[in-house]
C-alpha positions as MATLAB code, in Angstrom:
seq = 'MRVTPPHPIANAIDDQAAEWVARLDANPDDTDAFQAWLASDPRCFGAYARARAIYLSPQVGDALQAQRLPQAGELTRRSAMAAIAASVIGGLFFLWPRAKPAPVRLYDSVLGEVRVIPLEDGSRITLNTDTALTVEYSKTARRIHLMRGEAYFEVAKAPDRPFVVTGPMAQVRTVGTAYTVRLVDPAEMKVRVTSGRVALESPPSRLAQSLMALTDAWGGFGASESRASEKSGVFVDPDQEAIIRLADAKGDGGQVLINISTLPSEAIQQALLWREGQLSFAGDRLADAVAEFARYSPRRIVIRDKALERERISGLFAVKDVEGFARAAAVSLGANIKTNGDELILYR';
ca = [
       1.284   27.615  -52.764;
       4.645   28.005  -51.102;
       6.140   24.897  -49.504;
       8.762   25.381  -46.833;
      11.416   22.671  -47.046;
      12.108   20.670  -43.881;
      14.797   22.126  -41.677;
      18.046   20.178  -42.232;
      18.885   20.042  -38.512;
      15.404   18.746  -37.623;
      15.734   16.103  -40.339;
      19.110   15.075  -38.955;
      17.664   14.706  -35.452;
      14.811   12.556  -36.788;
      17.332   10.371  -38.610;
      19.421   10.036  -35.448;
      16.324    9.148  -33.407;
      15.464    6.361  -35.844;
      19.007    5.044  -35.583;
      18.876    5.154  -31.761;
      15.648    3.151  -31.572;
      17.242    0.397  -33.649;
      20.634    0.731  -31.958;
      19.272    0.313  -28.412;
      17.497   -2.880  -29.450;
      20.712   -4.263  -30.899;
      22.796   -3.152  -27.912;
      20.688   -2.282  -24.807;
      23.845   -1.505  -22.805;
      24.800    1.433  -25.034;
      23.099    3.918  -22.695;
      25.884    6.417  -21.981;
      26.025    7.574  -25.572;
      22.210    7.586  -25.755;
      21.948    9.843  -22.707;
      24.551   12.193  -24.170;
      22.563   12.363  -27.408;
      19.294   13.109  -25.556;
      21.000   15.938  -23.678;
      22.525   17.424  -26.838;
      19.328   19.073  -28.091;
      15.853   19.603  -26.522;
      14.255   18.266  -29.714;
      15.858   14.853  -29.253;
      13.234   13.764  -26.711;
      10.326   14.393  -29.076;
      12.135   12.839  -32.029;
      12.909    9.711  -30.020;
       9.270    9.437  -28.876;
       8.011    9.681  -32.473;
      10.570    7.146  -33.694;
       9.644    4.711  -30.948;
       5.925    5.050  -31.712;
       6.563    4.412  -35.411;
       8.805    1.469  -34.573;
       6.036   -0.266  -32.612;
       3.488    0.256  -35.376;
       2.278   -2.578  -37.667;
       3.734   -0.743  -40.674;
       7.271   -1.253  -39.428;
       6.639   -4.912  -38.666;
       5.304   -5.499  -42.180;
       8.244   -3.640  -43.707;
      10.777   -5.626  -41.711;
       9.156   -8.925  -42.630;
       9.427   -7.964  -46.287;
      13.202   -7.636  -46.006;
      15.381  -10.634  -46.858;
      18.687  -10.971  -45.087;
      21.633  -12.993  -46.396;
      22.716  -16.021  -44.399;
      25.617  -14.362  -42.621;
      27.013  -14.383  -39.113;
      24.754  -13.296  -36.258;
      26.587   -9.993  -35.690;
      26.322   -9.159  -39.394;
      22.623  -10.041  -39.388;
      21.972   -7.910  -36.319;
      23.740   -4.939  -37.909;
      21.739   -5.408  -41.083;
      18.447   -5.614  -39.191;
      19.313   -2.466  -37.263;
      20.120   -0.628  -40.495;
      16.887   -1.821  -42.119;
      14.833   -0.763  -39.106;
      16.428    2.687  -39.040;
      15.723    3.224  -42.726;
      12.114    2.025  -42.410;
      11.455    4.261  -39.400;
      13.099    7.203  -41.153;
      10.966    6.666  -44.229;
       7.775    6.621  -42.187;
       8.625    9.840  -40.320;
       7.182   11.911  -43.165;
       3.991    9.802  -43.351;
       3.399    9.694  -39.603;
       0.849   12.132  -38.150;
       2.643   15.041  -36.513;
       0.374   15.161  -33.493;
       2.103   16.213  -30.322;
       3.867   13.066  -29.037;
       3.826   11.910  -25.449;
       6.871   13.414  -23.732;
       9.789   11.096  -23.012;
      11.626   11.829  -19.788;
      14.951   10.288  -18.887;
      15.805    9.633  -15.240;
      19.007    8.158  -13.863;
      21.026    7.701  -10.690;
      24.774    7.639  -10.182;
      26.822    5.003   -8.382;
      25.683    4.778   -4.767;
      22.669    7.079   -5.228;
      19.055    6.211   -4.391;
      16.624    8.596   -6.087;
      12.839    8.914   -5.728;
      10.850   10.030   -8.811;
       7.219   11.110   -8.206;
       5.089   10.788  -11.344;
       2.141   12.891  -12.452;
      -0.490   10.188  -11.789;
       0.564    9.584   -8.189;
       2.834    6.650   -9.004;
       6.380    6.689   -7.677;
       9.645    5.192   -8.894;
      12.626    4.663   -6.622;
      15.872    4.255   -8.559;
      18.569    2.098   -7.037;
      22.261    2.732   -7.649;
      23.476    3.296  -11.228;
      20.042    3.035  -12.862;
      18.594    4.633  -15.992;
      15.084    4.557  -17.443;
      12.719    6.561  -19.611;
       9.104    7.437  -18.816;
       6.421    7.916  -21.500;
       2.912    8.839  -20.377;
       0.063    9.009  -22.878;
      -3.724    9.017  -22.540;
      -3.880    5.245  -22.946;
      -0.701    3.891  -21.366;
       2.143    4.531  -18.946;
       5.359    3.124  -20.393;
       8.712    2.741  -18.707;
      11.840    1.543  -20.503;
      14.420    0.247  -18.023;
      17.844    0.534  -19.637;
      20.055   -0.479  -16.723;
      20.002   -1.043  -12.983;
      17.061   -1.595  -10.654;
      13.919    0.312   -9.696;
      11.016   -0.064   -7.294;
       7.644    0.848   -8.793;
       4.664    1.937   -6.689;
       1.880    2.144   -9.244;
      -1.279    4.213   -8.819;
      -4.387    2.369   -9.957;
      -5.664    3.359  -13.387;
      -7.407    0.443  -15.166;
      -7.672    2.370  -18.427;
      -3.919    3.181  -18.469;
      -1.787    0.075  -17.911;
       1.657    0.619  -16.408;
       4.225   -1.266  -18.484;
       7.916   -1.662  -17.648;
       9.947   -2.998  -20.582;
      13.345   -4.684  -20.340;
      15.459   -6.585  -22.863;
      13.659   -9.941  -22.518;
      10.228   -9.217  -21.063;
       7.785   -6.520  -20.143;
       5.946   -6.223  -16.824;
       2.338   -5.074  -17.068;
       0.063   -3.926  -14.245;
      -2.608   -1.369  -13.390;
      -1.808   -0.816   -9.717;
       0.713   -2.638   -7.545;
       4.264   -2.457   -6.135;
       7.269   -4.389   -7.362;
      10.943   -4.205   -8.297;
      12.568   -4.867  -11.657;
      16.314   -5.412  -11.857;
      18.513   -5.939  -14.888;
      21.135   -8.250  -13.405;
      23.052   -8.422  -16.690;
      22.205   -8.366  -20.416;
      20.879  -11.940  -20.170;
      18.920  -11.825  -16.884;
      16.072   -9.858  -15.305;
      14.533  -10.202  -11.843;
      11.031   -9.146  -10.798;
       9.899   -9.168   -7.151;
       6.319   -8.309   -6.191;
       5.430   -6.801   -2.818;
       1.717   -6.155   -3.428;
      -0.828   -6.738   -6.164;
      -0.136   -8.869   -9.213;
       1.939   -8.327  -12.348;
       1.885  -10.041  -15.734;
       5.084  -10.932  -17.565;
       4.820  -10.694  -21.331;
       7.157  -10.969  -24.265;
       8.533   -7.602  -25.384;
       6.401   -6.000  -28.126;
       9.308   -4.921  -30.325;
       9.517   -7.024  -33.461;
      13.119   -6.017  -34.109;
      14.164   -6.976  -30.586;
      12.782  -10.452  -31.246;
      14.645  -10.661  -34.543;
      17.921   -9.399  -33.114;
      17.866  -11.673  -30.063;
      16.428  -14.691  -31.890;
      13.418  -14.624  -29.594;
      10.711  -15.216  -32.178;
      10.686  -18.921  -31.343;
      12.162  -18.594  -27.859;
       8.845  -18.056  -26.112;
       7.582  -21.427  -27.311;
      10.234  -23.867  -26.104;
      10.191  -23.820  -22.333;
      11.093  -26.903  -20.354;
       8.650  -28.634  -18.057;
       9.777  -26.601  -15.055;
       9.557  -23.270  -16.840;
       6.684  -20.928  -17.689;
       5.729  -19.516  -21.042;
       4.987  -15.849  -21.726;
       3.540  -14.195  -24.798;
       1.826  -11.002  -25.735;
      -1.553  -12.750  -25.554;
      -1.059  -14.940  -22.483;
       0.930  -13.526  -19.604;
       2.682  -15.282  -16.758;
       1.501  -13.856  -13.464;
       3.646  -13.038  -10.445;
       1.926  -12.583   -7.093;
       2.967  -10.938   -3.808;
       6.085  -12.393   -2.162;
       7.091  -14.041   -5.423;
      10.237  -13.577   -7.479;
      10.496  -14.171  -11.217;
      13.893  -14.708  -12.816;
      13.801  -14.166  -16.586;
      16.923  -15.178  -18.424;
      18.178  -15.739  -21.913;
      19.378  -19.326  -21.958;
      22.679  -20.273  -23.538;
      22.079  -20.184  -27.262;
      24.259  -23.244  -27.816;
      22.566  -25.367  -25.183;
      18.953  -24.190  -25.255;
      18.423  -22.635  -28.647;
      18.465  -19.064  -27.345;
      15.270  -19.555  -25.342;
      13.911  -17.102  -22.804;
      13.225  -18.935  -19.556;
      11.138  -17.808  -16.598;
      11.417  -19.326  -13.140;
       8.987  -18.192  -10.435;
       9.496  -18.925   -6.745;
       7.786  -17.870   -3.519;
       9.947  -16.154   -0.910;
       9.298  -15.384    2.756;
       7.801  -11.920    3.213;
      10.773  -11.017    5.405;
      13.179  -11.815    2.583;
      11.272   -9.554    0.190;
      11.317   -6.673    2.675;
      14.998   -7.168    3.489;
      15.824   -7.071   -0.200;
      14.202   -3.619   -0.357;
      16.303   -2.095    2.423;
      18.507   -0.467   -0.209;
      15.781    2.218   -0.348;
      16.878    3.146    3.184;
      20.587    2.948    2.397;
      21.105   -0.483    3.923;
      21.965   -4.001    2.823;
      20.761   -7.052    4.744;
      22.362  -10.493    4.562;
      21.055  -13.677    6.159;
      23.526  -16.503    5.638;
      24.671  -15.214    2.233;
      27.963  -16.310    0.704;
      30.654  -13.726    1.390;
      31.409  -13.537   -2.333;
      27.763  -12.660   -3.070;
      27.683  -10.006   -0.337;
      30.882   -8.459   -1.698;
      29.381   -8.389   -5.206;
      26.322   -6.597   -3.817;
      28.480   -3.919   -2.175;
      30.326   -3.440   -5.459;
      27.083   -2.086   -6.958;
      27.210    0.921   -4.632;
      30.837    1.998   -4.341;
      33.972    2.322   -6.477;
      35.929    0.946   -3.533;
      36.456   -2.782   -3.964;
      36.699   -5.726   -1.594;
      38.999   -8.463   -2.884;
      38.821  -11.980   -1.410;
      42.135  -13.819   -1.736;
      40.902  -17.180   -0.461;
      38.485  -19.486   -2.292;
      37.290  -21.098    0.927;
      36.658  -17.650    2.405;
      34.469  -16.759   -0.582;
      32.125  -19.607    0.363;
      31.802  -18.601    4.017;
      28.373  -17.339    5.129;
      27.681  -13.934    6.593;
      24.674  -12.249    8.211;
      23.959   -8.718    9.362;
      22.658   -5.278    8.467;
      25.127   -2.843    6.901;
      25.139    0.690    5.500;
      25.649    0.616    1.737;
      28.215    3.426    1.891;
      30.321    1.844    4.660;
      32.304   -0.621    2.578;
      35.245   -0.664    4.940;
      32.983   -1.207    7.955;
      31.454   -4.233    6.246;
      34.871   -5.630    5.274;
      36.217   -5.298    8.812;
      33.072   -6.843   10.330;
      33.368   -9.756    7.896;
      37.024  -10.252    8.819;
      36.227  -10.380   12.545;
      33.198  -12.627   12.068;
      34.964  -15.129    9.798;
      38.394  -15.104   11.407;
      40.053  -13.488    8.399;
      42.716  -10.829    7.968;
      42.286   -7.510    6.199;
      44.704   -5.105    4.538;
      44.358   -2.118    2.257;
      45.973   -1.546   -1.103;
      44.900    1.840   -2.468;
      41.127    1.644   -2.920;
      41.120   -2.123   -2.398;
      40.247   -3.887    0.838;
      41.832   -7.340    0.750;
      40.433  -10.193    2.832;
      42.615  -13.264    3.309;
      43.542  -16.040    5.740;
];
């Protein structure tokens, strides 16, 4: 019987996919290079999907637990764990069934863009500015991996296919509802629910827990915090906001903390006006409003007065009219404005 050796390029792509699965867990912000790799060859999508499926399998978890790491610095340990994971995934590629994997689709938006993505099941994703995510649909689940930015999810009901959005510190599970997920920074996520109910759970990735020291983090919440795990979720209801953050490792042992609060319905709806190209402020600090505008435009507003930063501002503004907002703020707060290249400087 003649055996055809594996194609060297295909093998290389599989190896790269294994490395990317581990690499994105170690550094979730490394998305530009990941997107470039996905676009480099049509086979990259399938290879990444297979690597991710292997990575979430019990075999990988058992293999990782069998590895012993030296007591080195955290960065060294993270690099070692990533290397171990890549080698384990690569080794299992040739044992894994080669059934056709669920397709992985990458969607993104550029700075200042709002993009609507209709999905095959009737669900819809609206990407806010500078957002990137992947979509994996299989017969049993609908999985979204949010890599950066913010998105609004309108989920079609399908009880037998849960809709799961995964971020660095938690995953959001539902079968039919509407909500936003925003990655504020590498240590903070926000979830706001407009209808239905969502469950917050710890991320399923074993390596992510090892890399971020989260294995014990889900068990040490303070009295005012909530606990999430794969078996017992924390639920977020309509008009509620959940802030999930990685606490300071020095002060709180690297714990993941969840704080849930109820907001007025009007506040939830106003926060979603970005879908219509608008930003609404109701007594917000000027510094916070300026930071929000910075998400949508390369043009910057610079505040040269600490007291002015703390002033409050209200109003409805177009996200693309940075100068209009800056001039309205100057008039409203009795400030001066001048331009310096692409900068709009507010001062008193």
